[in-house]
PDB file of C-alpha atoms and ligand atoms in Angstrom:
ATOM      1  CA  MET A   1      14.204   2.125   6.415  1.00  0.00           C
ATOM      2  CA  GLU A   2      13.347   5.709   6.388  1.00  0.00           C
ATOM      3  CA  VAL A   3      10.701   6.458   9.302  1.00  0.00           C
ATOM      4  CA  VAL A   4       8.851   9.855   8.658  1.00  0.00           C
ATOM      5  CA  ILE A   5       6.669  10.944  11.706  1.00  0.00           C
ATOM      6  CA  LEU A   6       4.534  13.913  10.605  1.00  0.00           C
ATOM      7  CA  ASP A   7       2.972  16.034  13.333  1.00  0.00           C
ATOM      8  CA  ASP A   8       0.013  16.604  11.276  1.00  0.00           C
ATOM      9  CA  ALA A   9      -1.966  14.026   9.433  1.00  0.00           C
ATOM     10  CA  GLU A  10      -2.614  16.633   6.470  1.00  0.00           C
ATOM     11  CA  ARG A  11       1.043  16.207   5.751  1.00  0.00           C
ATOM     12  CA  VAL A  12       0.605  12.710   4.707  1.00  0.00           C
ATOM     13  CA  GLY A  13      -0.834  13.536   1.151  1.00  0.00           C
ATOM     14  CA  PRO A  14       2.055  15.821   0.214  1.00  0.00           C
ATOM     15  CA  VAL A  15       4.878  13.627   1.504  1.00  0.00           C
ATOM     16  CA  GLY A  16       3.565  10.354   0.088  1.00  0.00           C
ATOM     17  CA  ALA A  17       2.764  12.177  -3.306  1.00  0.00           C
ATOM     18  CA  ASP A  18       6.340  13.606  -3.344  1.00  0.00           C
ATOM     19  CA  ALA A  19       7.555   9.969  -2.896  1.00  0.00           C
ATOM     20  CA  VAL A  20       5.465   8.456  -5.714  1.00  0.00           C
ATOM     21  CA  ALA A  21       6.141  11.711  -7.982  1.00  0.00           C
ATOM     22  CA  GLN A  22       9.832  11.465  -7.809  1.00  0.00           C
ATOM     23  CA  HIS A  23       9.539   8.048  -9.719  1.00  0.00           C
ATOM     24  CA  VAL A  24       7.266   9.514 -12.354  1.00  0.00           C
ATOM     25  CA  ARG A  25       9.572  12.521 -12.782  1.00  0.00           C
ATOM     26  CA  ARG A  26      12.467  10.197 -13.429  1.00  0.00           C
ATOM     27  CA  ASN A  27      10.654   7.686 -15.404  1.00  0.00           C
ATOM     28  CA  PRO A  28       7.187   8.813 -17.018  1.00  0.00           C
ATOM     29  CA  GLU A  29       6.322   5.140 -17.582  1.00  0.00           C
ATOM     30  CA  ALA A  30       6.905   4.077 -14.143  1.00  0.00           C
ATOM     31  CA  VAL A  31       4.956   1.130 -12.852  1.00  0.00           C
ATOM     32  CA  LEU A  32       3.048   2.088  -9.652  1.00  0.00           C
ATOM     33  CA  GLY A  33       1.751  -0.354  -7.117  1.00  0.00           C
ATOM     34  CA  LEU A  34      -1.482   0.591  -5.599  1.00  0.00           C
ATOM     35  CA  ALA A  35      -3.027  -0.243  -2.205  1.00  0.00           C
ATOM     36  CA  THR A  36      -6.744   0.262  -1.158  1.00  0.00           C
ATOM     37  CA  GLY A  37      -8.064   0.891   2.185  1.00  0.00           C
ATOM     38  CA  SER A  38      -8.193   4.219   4.100  1.00  0.00           C
ATOM     39  CA  SER A  39      -4.290   4.730   4.859  1.00  0.00           C
ATOM     40  CA  PRO A  40      -3.356   6.090   1.184  1.00  0.00           C
ATOM     41  CA  LEU A  41      -6.522   8.120   0.512  1.00  0.00           C
ATOM     42  CA  ARG A  42      -4.705  11.350   1.335  1.00  0.00           C
ATOM     43  CA  VAL A  43      -1.914  10.394  -0.992  1.00  0.00           C
ATOM     44  CA  TYR A  44      -4.217   9.646  -3.674  1.00  0.00           C
ATOM     45  CA  GLN A  45      -6.168  13.027  -3.054  1.00  0.00           C
ATOM     46  CA  GLU A  46      -2.682  14.849  -3.525  1.00  0.00           C
ATOM     47  CA  LEU A  47      -1.853  12.810  -6.508  1.00  0.00           C
ATOM     48  CA  ALA A  48      -5.177  13.699  -8.183  1.00  0.00           C
ATOM     49  CA  ALA A  49      -4.808  17.424  -7.244  1.00  0.00           C
ATOM     50  CA  ARG A  50      -1.221  17.654  -8.859  1.00  0.00           C
ATOM     51  CA  VAL A  51      -2.747  15.813 -12.009  1.00  0.00           C
ATOM     52  CA  ARG A  52      -5.449  18.337 -11.960  1.00  0.00           C
ATOM     53  CA  ARG A  53      -3.179  21.545 -11.618  1.00  0.00           C
ATOM     54  CA  GLY A  54      -1.003  20.053 -14.609  1.00  0.00           C
ATOM     55  CA  GLU A  55       1.974  19.458 -12.217  1.00  0.00           C
ATOM     56  CA  LEU A  56       2.062  15.729 -12.784  1.00  0.00           C
ATOM     57  CA  SER A  57       0.970  13.320 -15.419  1.00  0.00           C
ATOM     58  CA  LEU A  58       0.444   9.749 -14.777  1.00  0.00           C
ATOM     59  CA  ALA A  59      -0.998   8.900 -18.363  1.00  0.00           C
ATOM     60  CA  ARG A  60       2.054   6.734 -19.380  1.00  0.00           C
ATOM     61  CA  CYS A  61       2.336   4.904 -16.005  1.00  0.00           C
ATOM     62  CA  ARG A  62       0.851   1.484 -15.385  1.00  0.00           C
ATOM     63  CA  ALA A  63      -0.612   0.349 -12.064  1.00  0.00           C
ATOM     64  CA  PHE A  64      -0.974  -3.023 -10.244  1.00  0.00           C
ATOM     65  CA  LEU A  65      -3.098  -3.606  -7.418  1.00  0.00           C
ATOM     66  CA  LEU A  66      -1.901  -5.436  -4.208  1.00  0.00           C
ATOM     67  CA  ASP A  67      -4.979  -7.631  -3.682  1.00  0.00           C
ATOM     68  CA  GLU A  68      -8.576  -8.306  -4.602  1.00  0.00           C
ATOM     69  CA  TYR A  69     -11.509 -10.132  -2.694  1.00  0.00           C
ATOM     70  CA  VAL A  70     -12.503 -13.411  -4.272  1.00  0.00           C
ATOM     71  CA  GLY A  71     -15.952 -13.670  -5.549  1.00  0.00           C
ATOM     72  CA  LEU A  72     -17.067  -9.998  -5.617  1.00  0.00           C
ATOM     73  CA  PRO A  73     -18.665  -9.093  -8.851  1.00  0.00           C
ATOM     74  CA  ALA A  74     -16.388  -6.671 -10.577  1.00  0.00           C
ATOM     75  CA  ASP A  75     -19.028  -3.872 -10.461  1.00  0.00           C
ATOM     76  CA  HIS A  76     -19.339  -4.321  -6.642  1.00  0.00           C
ATOM     77  CA  PRO A  77     -18.549  -1.023  -5.059  1.00  0.00           C
ATOM     78  CA  GLU A  78     -16.152  -2.628  -2.516  1.00  0.00           C
ATOM     79  CA  SER A  79     -14.222  -4.637  -5.013  1.00  0.00           C
ATOM     80  CA  TYR A  80     -10.701  -3.465  -4.974  1.00  0.00           C
ATOM     81  CA  HIS A  81     -10.652  -2.530  -8.582  1.00  0.00           C
ATOM     82  CA  ALA A  82     -13.892  -0.464  -8.092  1.00  0.00           C
ATOM     83  CA  VAL A  83     -12.544   1.254  -5.083  1.00  0.00           C
ATOM     84  CA  ILE A  84      -9.169   2.177  -6.804  1.00  0.00           C
ATOM     85  CA  ARG A  85     -11.210   3.376  -9.922  1.00  0.00           C
ATOM     86  CA  ARG A  86     -13.480   5.541  -7.660  1.00  0.00           C
ATOM     87  CA  GLU A  87     -10.676   6.890  -5.259  1.00  0.00           C
ATOM     88  CA  LEU A  88      -7.913   7.408  -7.801  1.00  0.00           C
ATOM     89  CA  VAL A  89      -8.030   6.436 -11.421  1.00  0.00           C
ATOM     90  CA  ASP A  90     -11.166   8.397 -12.222  1.00  0.00           C
ATOM     91  CA  ARG A  91      -9.492  11.480 -10.943  1.00  0.00           C
ATOM     92  CA  LEU A  92      -6.225  11.012 -12.887  1.00  0.00           C
ATOM     93  CA  ASP A  93      -5.110  11.133 -16.590  1.00  0.00           C
ATOM     94  CA  LEU A  94      -4.343   7.358 -16.006  1.00  0.00           C
ATOM     95  CA  ASP A  95      -6.468   5.174 -18.199  1.00  0.00           C
ATOM     96  CA  ASP A  96      -8.376   2.149 -16.354  1.00  0.00           C
ATOM     97  CA  SER A  97      -7.085  -0.282 -18.914  1.00  0.00           C
ATOM     98  CA  ARG A  98      -3.484   0.473 -17.593  1.00  0.00           C
ATOM     99  CA  VAL A  99      -4.581  -0.652 -14.116  1.00  0.00           C
ATOM    100  CA  LEU A 100      -4.424  -4.513 -13.329  1.00  0.00           C
ATOM    101  CA  GLY A 101      -5.536  -6.182 -10.410  1.00  0.00           C
ATOM    102  CA  PRO A 102      -5.645  -9.961  -9.376  1.00  0.00           C
ATOM    103  CA  ALA A 103      -8.649 -11.718 -10.955  1.00  0.00           C
ATOM    104  CA  GLY A 104     -10.657 -12.475  -8.039  1.00  0.00           C
ATOM    105  CA  LEU A 105     -13.658 -13.887 -10.239  1.00  0.00           C
ATOM    106  CA  ALA A 106     -11.497 -16.306 -12.290  1.00  0.00           C
ATOM    107  CA  GLU A 107     -12.669 -19.871 -12.393  1.00  0.00           C
ATOM    108  CA  ASP A 108      -8.998 -21.110 -11.938  1.00  0.00           C
ATOM    109  CA  LEU A 109      -7.612 -18.913  -9.193  1.00  0.00           C
ATOM    110  CA  ALA A 110      -4.192 -20.579  -9.005  1.00  0.00           C
ATOM    111  CA  ALA A 111      -3.783 -19.823 -12.769  1.00  0.00           C
ATOM    112  CA  ALA A 112      -5.051 -16.197 -12.246  1.00  0.00           C
ATOM    113  CA  CYS A 113      -2.333 -15.616  -9.481  1.00  0.00           C
ATOM    114  CA  ALA A 114       0.349 -17.095 -11.846  1.00  0.00           C
ATOM    115  CA  ASP A 115      -0.871 -14.885 -14.630  1.00  0.00           C
ATOM    116  CA  TYR A 116      -0.696 -11.771 -12.255  1.00  0.00           C
ATOM    117  CA  GLU A 117       2.969 -12.553 -11.302  1.00  0.00           C
ATOM    118  CA  LEU A 118       3.766 -12.843 -15.100  1.00  0.00           C
ATOM    119  CA  ALA A 119       2.014  -9.484 -15.948  1.00  0.00           C
ATOM    120  CA  ILE A 120       3.954  -7.755 -13.139  1.00  0.00           C
ATOM    121  CA  ALA A 121       7.245  -9.329 -14.465  1.00  0.00           C
ATOM    122  CA  GLU A 122       6.376  -8.492 -18.135  1.00  0.00           C
ATOM    123  CA  ALA A 123       5.712  -4.697 -16.925  1.00  0.00           C
ATOM    124  CA  GLY A 124       9.300  -4.690 -15.748  1.00  0.00           C
ATOM    125  CA  GLY A 125       8.288  -4.965 -12.125  1.00  0.00           C
ATOM    126  CA  ILE A 126       6.842  -2.397  -9.810  1.00  0.00           C
ATOM    127  CA  ASP A 127       8.834   0.837  -9.326  1.00  0.00           C
ATOM    128  CA  VAL A 128       7.094   2.238  -6.303  1.00  0.00           C
ATOM    129  CA  GLN A 129       4.539   0.143  -4.109  1.00  0.00           C
ATOM    130  CA  LEU A 130       2.074   2.173  -1.770  1.00  0.00           C
ATOM    131  CA  LEU A 131       1.157  -0.015   1.213  1.00  0.00           C
ATOM    132  CA  GLY A 132      -0.806  -0.110   4.244  1.00  0.00           C
ATOM    133  CA  ILE A 133      -0.546  -2.086   7.365  1.00  0.00           C
ATOM    134  CA  GLY A 134      -3.406  -4.303   9.027  1.00  0.00           C
ATOM    135  CA  THR A 135      -3.608  -3.988  12.706  1.00  0.00           C
ATOM    136  CA  ASP A 136      -2.393  -7.677  12.774  1.00  0.00           C
ATOM    137  CA  GLY A 137       0.706  -6.553  10.943  1.00  0.00           C
ATOM    138  CA  HIS A 138      -0.672  -7.857   7.491  1.00  0.00           C
ATOM    139  CA  ILE A 139       0.594  -6.100   4.178  1.00  0.00           C
ATOM    140  CA  ALA A 140      -1.704  -6.706   1.251  1.00  0.00           C
ATOM    141  CA  PHE A 141      -3.681  -9.563   2.707  1.00  0.00           C
ATOM    142  CA  ASN A 142      -0.493 -11.477   3.828  1.00  0.00           C
ATOM    143  CA  GLU A 143      -1.958 -12.335   7.213  1.00  0.00           C
ATOM    144  CA  PRO A 144       0.079 -13.553  10.222  1.00  0.00           C
ATOM    145  CA  GLY A 145       1.829 -16.798   9.455  1.00  0.00           C
ATOM    146  CA  SER A 146       2.304 -15.922   5.841  1.00  0.00           C
ATOM    147  CA  SER A 147       5.518 -17.165   4.243  1.00  0.00           C
ATOM    148  CA  LEU A 148       7.901 -14.204   3.833  1.00  0.00           C
ATOM    149  CA  ALA A 149       8.917 -15.561   0.420  1.00  0.00           C
ATOM    150  CA  SER A 150       5.263 -16.003  -0.735  1.00  0.00           C
ATOM    151  CA  ARG A 151       4.195 -15.067  -4.352  1.00  0.00           C
ATOM    152  CA  THR A 152       0.505 -14.052  -5.316  1.00  0.00           C
ATOM    153  CA  ARG A 153      -1.942 -16.716  -4.124  1.00  0.00           C
ATOM    154  CA  ILE A 154      -5.254 -17.260  -2.420  1.00  0.00           C
ATOM    155  CA  LYS A 155      -5.562 -16.428   1.275  1.00  0.00           C
ATOM    156  CA  THR A 156      -8.110 -16.667   3.962  1.00  0.00           C
ATOM    157  CA  LEU A 157      -8.798 -13.377   5.798  1.00  0.00           C
ATOM    158  CA  THR A 158      -8.485 -13.541   9.543  1.00  0.00           C
ATOM    159  CA  ALA A 159     -11.741 -12.594  11.716  1.00  0.00           C
ATOM    160  CA  GLN A 160      -9.887  -9.517  12.875  1.00  0.00           C
ATOM    161  CA  THR A 161      -9.357  -8.198   9.257  1.00  0.00           C
ATOM    162  CA  ARG A 162     -13.097  -9.042   8.357  1.00  0.00           C
ATOM    163  CA  ARG A 163     -14.030  -7.076  11.588  1.00  0.00           C
ATOM    164  CA  ASP A 164     -11.592  -4.292  10.487  1.00  0.00           C
ATOM    165  CA  ASN A 165     -13.087  -4.207   6.962  1.00  0.00           C
ATOM    166  CA  ALA A 166     -16.697  -4.530   7.980  1.00  0.00           C
ATOM    167  CA  ARG A 167     -16.830  -0.673   7.987  1.00  0.00           C
ATOM    168  CA  PHE A 168     -16.923  -0.876   4.068  1.00  0.00           C
ATOM    169  CA  PHE A 169     -19.575  -3.545   4.093  1.00  0.00           C
ATOM    170  CA  GLY A 170     -22.415  -1.783   6.166  1.00  0.00           C
ATOM    171  CA  GLY A 171     -20.609  -2.819   9.542  1.00  0.00           C
ATOM    172  CA  ASP A 172     -21.178  -6.505   9.009  1.00  0.00           C
ATOM    173  CA  PRO A 173     -17.954  -8.662   9.114  1.00  0.00           C
ATOM    174  CA  GLU A 174     -20.094 -11.617   7.624  1.00  0.00           C
ATOM    175  CA  ALA A 175     -20.500  -9.547   4.361  1.00  0.00           C
ATOM    176  CA  VAL A 176     -16.618  -9.336   4.062  1.00  0.00           C
ATOM    177  CA  PRO A 177     -15.481 -12.025   1.736  1.00  0.00           C
ATOM    178  CA  HIS A 178     -13.431 -14.759   3.415  1.00  0.00           C
ATOM    179  CA  HIS A 179     -10.918 -15.112   0.571  1.00  0.00           C
ATOM    180  CA  CYS A 180      -8.867 -12.913  -1.403  1.00  0.00           C
ATOM    181  CA  LEU A 181      -6.036 -13.125  -3.850  1.00  0.00           C
ATOM    182  CA  THR A 182      -3.000 -11.097  -2.588  1.00  0.00           C
ATOM    183  CA  GLN A 183       0.556 -10.422  -3.865  1.00  0.00           C
ATOM    184  CA  GLY A 184       2.976 -12.245  -1.646  1.00  0.00           C
ATOM    185  CA  VAL A 185       5.352 -10.855   0.812  1.00  0.00           C
ATOM    186  CA  GLY A 186       8.048 -12.072  -1.791  1.00  0.00           C
ATOM    187  CA  THR A 187       6.191 -10.182  -4.500  1.00  0.00           C
ATOM    188  CA  ILE A 188       6.174  -7.024  -2.587  1.00  0.00           C
ATOM    189  CA  LEU A 189       9.571  -7.091  -1.706  1.00  0.00           C
ATOM    190  CA  GLN A 190      10.592  -7.068  -5.290  1.00  0.00           C
ATOM    191  CA  ALA A 191       9.214  -3.637  -5.906  1.00  0.00           C
ATOM    192  CA  GLY A 192      11.856  -0.805  -6.132  1.00  0.00           C
ATOM    193  CA  HIS A 193      10.696   1.308  -3.449  1.00  0.00           C
ATOM    194  CA  LEU A 194       8.072   0.669  -0.768  1.00  0.00           C
ATOM    195  CA  VAL A 195       6.023   3.474   0.604  1.00  0.00           C
ATOM    196  CA  MET A 196       4.065   2.540   3.709  1.00  0.00           C
ATOM    197  CA  VAL A 197       1.467   4.692   5.201  1.00  0.00           C
ATOM    198  CA  ALA A 198       0.085   4.053   8.658  1.00  0.00           C
ATOM    199  CA  LEU A 199      -2.379   6.360  10.627  1.00  0.00           C
ATOM    200  CA  GLY A 200      -4.067   6.111  14.184  1.00  0.00           C
ATOM    201  CA  GLN A 201      -3.598   4.545  17.442  1.00  0.00           C
ATOM    202  CA  ALA A 202      -4.859   1.107  16.238  1.00  0.00           C
ATOM    203  CA  LYS A 203      -1.791   0.731  13.875  1.00  0.00           C
ATOM    204  CA  ALA A 204       0.684   1.518  16.635  1.00  0.00           C
ATOM    205  CA  GLU A 205       1.576  -2.049  17.672  1.00  0.00           C
ATOM    206  CA  ALA A 206       1.841  -3.268  14.271  1.00  0.00           C
ATOM    207  CA  VAL A 207       4.001  -0.309  13.227  1.00  0.00           C
ATOM    208  CA  HIS A 208       6.361  -1.082  16.079  1.00  0.00           C
ATOM    209  CA  HIS A 209       6.773  -4.622  15.133  1.00  0.00           C
ATOM    210  CA  MET A 210       7.265  -3.811  11.419  1.00  0.00           C
ATOM    211  CA  VAL A 211       9.975  -1.215  12.300  1.00  0.00           C
ATOM    212  CA  GLU A 212      11.630  -2.398  15.508  1.00  0.00           C
ATOM    213  CA  GLY A 213      10.661  -5.844  16.077  1.00  0.00           C
ATOM    214  CA  ALA A 214      12.068  -9.097  15.120  1.00  0.00           C
ATOM    215  CA  VAL A 215      11.548 -10.100  11.411  1.00  0.00           C
ATOM    216  CA  SER A 216       8.707 -12.770  11.709  1.00  0.00           C
ATOM    217  CA  ALA A 217       5.806 -14.306   9.694  1.00  0.00           C
ATOM    218  CA  MET A 218       3.727 -13.415  12.896  1.00  0.00           C
ATOM    219  CA  TRP A 219       4.212  -9.692  11.876  1.00  0.00           C
ATOM    220  CA  PRO A 220       4.457  -9.964   8.100  1.00  0.00           C
ATOM    221  CA  ALA A 221       5.210  -6.434   7.698  1.00  0.00           C
ATOM    222  CA  SER A 222       8.423  -6.792   9.546  1.00  0.00           C
ATOM    223  CA  ALA A 223       9.757  -8.290   6.309  1.00  0.00           C
ATOM    224  CA  LEU A 224      10.040  -4.674   5.153  1.00  0.00           C
ATOM    225  CA  GLN A 225      13.325  -4.563   7.315  1.00  0.00           C
ATOM    226  CA  MET A 226      14.698  -6.940   4.633  1.00  0.00           C
ATOM    227  CA  HIS A 227      13.983  -4.268   1.705  1.00  0.00           C
ATOM    228  CA  PRO A 228      16.783  -1.682   0.794  1.00  0.00           C
ATOM    229  CA  HIS A 229      14.353   1.183   0.152  1.00  0.00           C
ATOM    230  CA  VAL A 230      11.442   1.628   2.448  1.00  0.00           C
ATOM    231  CA  THR A 231       9.670   4.964   3.471  1.00  0.00           C
ATOM    232  CA  VAL A 232       7.256   4.623   6.350  1.00  0.00           C
ATOM    233  CA  ILE A 233       5.071   7.722   6.791  1.00  0.00           C
ATOM    234  CA  LEU A 234       3.288   7.879  10.232  1.00  0.00           C
ATOM    235  CA  ASP A 235       1.105  10.265  12.121  1.00  0.00           C
ATOM    236  CA  PRO A 236       2.050  10.681  15.853  1.00  0.00           C
ATOM    237  CA  ALA A 237      -0.420   8.173  17.126  1.00  0.00           C
ATOM    238  CA  ALA A 238       0.755   5.396  14.679  1.00  0.00           C
ATOM    239  CA  ALA A 239       4.160   6.171  15.855  1.00  0.00           C
ATOM    240  CA  SER A 240       3.384   6.089  19.482  1.00  0.00           C
ATOM    241  CA  ARG A 241       5.003   2.805  20.217  1.00  0.00           C
ATOM    242  CA  LEU A 242       8.212   3.392  18.441  1.00  0.00           C
ATOM    243  CA  GLN A 243      11.262   3.303  20.547  1.00  0.00           C
ATOM    244  CA  LEU A 244      13.509   5.364  18.412  1.00  0.00           C
ATOM    245  CA  ALA A 245      10.842   7.913  17.497  1.00  0.00           C
ATOM    246  CA  ASP A 246      12.991  10.837  18.708  1.00  0.00           C
ATOM    247  CA  TYR A 247      15.941   9.567  16.257  1.00  0.00           C
ATOM    248  CA  TYR A 248      13.530   9.290  13.416  1.00  0.00           C
ATOM    249  CA  ARG A 249      12.160  12.759  13.986  1.00  0.00           C
ATOM    250  CA  GLU A 250      15.831  14.335  13.994  1.00  0.00           C
ATOM    251  CA  ALA A 251      16.845  12.361  10.981  1.00  0.00           C
ATOM    252  CA  TRP A 252      13.780  13.803   9.135  1.00  0.00           C
ATOM    253  CA  ALA A 253      14.161  17.370  10.408  1.00  0.00           C
ATOM    254  CA  ALA A 254      17.950  17.230   9.094  1.00  0.00           C
ATOM    255  CA  LYS A 255      17.319  15.531   6.039  1.00  0.00           C
ATOM    256  CA  PRO A 256      19.145  17.500   3.280  1.00  0.00           C
ATOM    257  CA  ASP A 257      17.217  19.036   0.617  1.00  0.00           C
ATOM    258  CA  TRP A 258      19.109  17.426  -2.143  1.00  0.00           C
ATOM    259  CA  GLN A 259      18.252  13.940  -0.775  1.00  0.00           C
ATOM    260  CA  GLU A 260      15.203  12.408  -2.476  1.00  0.00           C
ATOM    261  CA  PHE A 261      13.232   9.396  -0.786  1.00  0.00           C
TER     262      PHE A 261
HETATM  263  C1  F6R B   1      -5.295  -3.162   0.850  1.00  0.00           C
HETATM  264  C2  F6R B   1      -4.343  -3.711   1.576  1.00  0.00           C
HETATM  265  C3  F6R B   1      -4.334  -3.960   3.146  1.00  0.00           C
HETATM  266  C4  F6R B   1      -4.697  -2.563   3.857  1.00  0.00           C
HETATM  267  C5  F6R B   1      -4.681  -2.742   5.284  1.00  0.00           C
HETATM  268  C6  F6R B   1      -4.904  -1.455   5.925  1.00  0.00           C
HETATM  269  O1  F6R B   1      -4.967  -3.170  -0.505  1.00  0.00           O
HETATM  270  O2  F6R B   1      -3.580  -4.630   0.950  1.00  0.00           O
HETATM  271  O3  F6R B   1      -3.125  -4.526   3.551  1.00  0.00           O
HETATM  272  O4  F6R B   1      -3.541  -1.679   3.420  1.00  0.00           O
HETATM  273  O5  F6R B   1      -5.535  -3.634   5.534  1.00  0.00           O
HETATM  274  O6  F6R B   1      -6.106  -0.975   5.761  1.00  0.00           O
HETATM  275  P1  F6R B   1      -6.477   0.585   6.047  1.00  0.00           P
HETATM  276  O7  F6R B   1      -5.721   1.418   5.277  1.00  0.00           O
HETATM  277  O8  F6R B   1      -7.904   0.753   5.565  1.00  0.00           O
HETATM  278  O9  F6R B   1      -6.387   0.633   7.542  1.00  0.00           O
END
C-alpha cells in the first residue's frame, strides 16, 4: 500500500489524476471505476481540465460506478449516476452510454446485482478504481460487518452514513434512501489498482484502521491491505492518526521519478 500524505489538499487533484491517467496512457480503452461523494471531486476536476486542454482522452474508456441508491428516480439530482454525469462525465469526452451503474430502480434487485457483476467481468474487469472512505470505514456502501468476500448486492445504509450524506439531501437524514446496491468488498478487490482519496479530520480514525489496523469486517476498508496495488491519497488531517506517517512522507519524498503509481 502506497500512502501519499500531501501537505496541500490542492495537490490531491493532480496526484489522483496522474494515478488514473497512467492507466489510460498504457491502455486508451482502460476500464475506470468511479466513486461518488466529495472525496474524488478534485481528481475529477483535474481529469476534466486535462481533457479540456487536450492532454488526455477518456473517449475510449468505459466506466463503472461503485454503488447506487435504491429507489431514487434516474433523473433525481442525487442518484449516483446523475451525480457522476454532472461532476465528471459531462465535462469529459466520455459518452454517458459508456458509464454503467447498478440498477437501483430494477424490479428484481438481486438479478440487477448479478447482471452488474457480469457486465464488469465482460468488460474485462476494472483497471483502476477510485474510492472514498466513510467515517465508519465503509468502502462503496459496504458498511461495517460486510463480508470481505462480498459481491454486488443490496445493503442497508447505517444511520451514521445517512447522517453523513444528509448534506446532499437538504440536511435531512430521513430523505437519504435506506438501501443501496453496492459493489462488494470482493468485487472491489478484483480491480487492478485501487486509488483511495480521504480528506479531513472526520476520516482520520477510519484511515488509521484502513492502513494500520487489523483486517476486519468492522472496518471494511481494512480489506485494502489484502490488495497488491493500492494508492492512498490523504491530506494532513485525514493522516493525523497514522502511526507511520513520517515513514510514508519519507517514502513519497524519495520516490524515484521513473516509478509510477
Ligand atoms: C460513493 C461511495 C462512498 C463514499 C464515502 C465517502 O460512491 O462509495 O463509499 O466514497 O461515503 O464519501 P465522501 O467522499 O462524500 O466523504
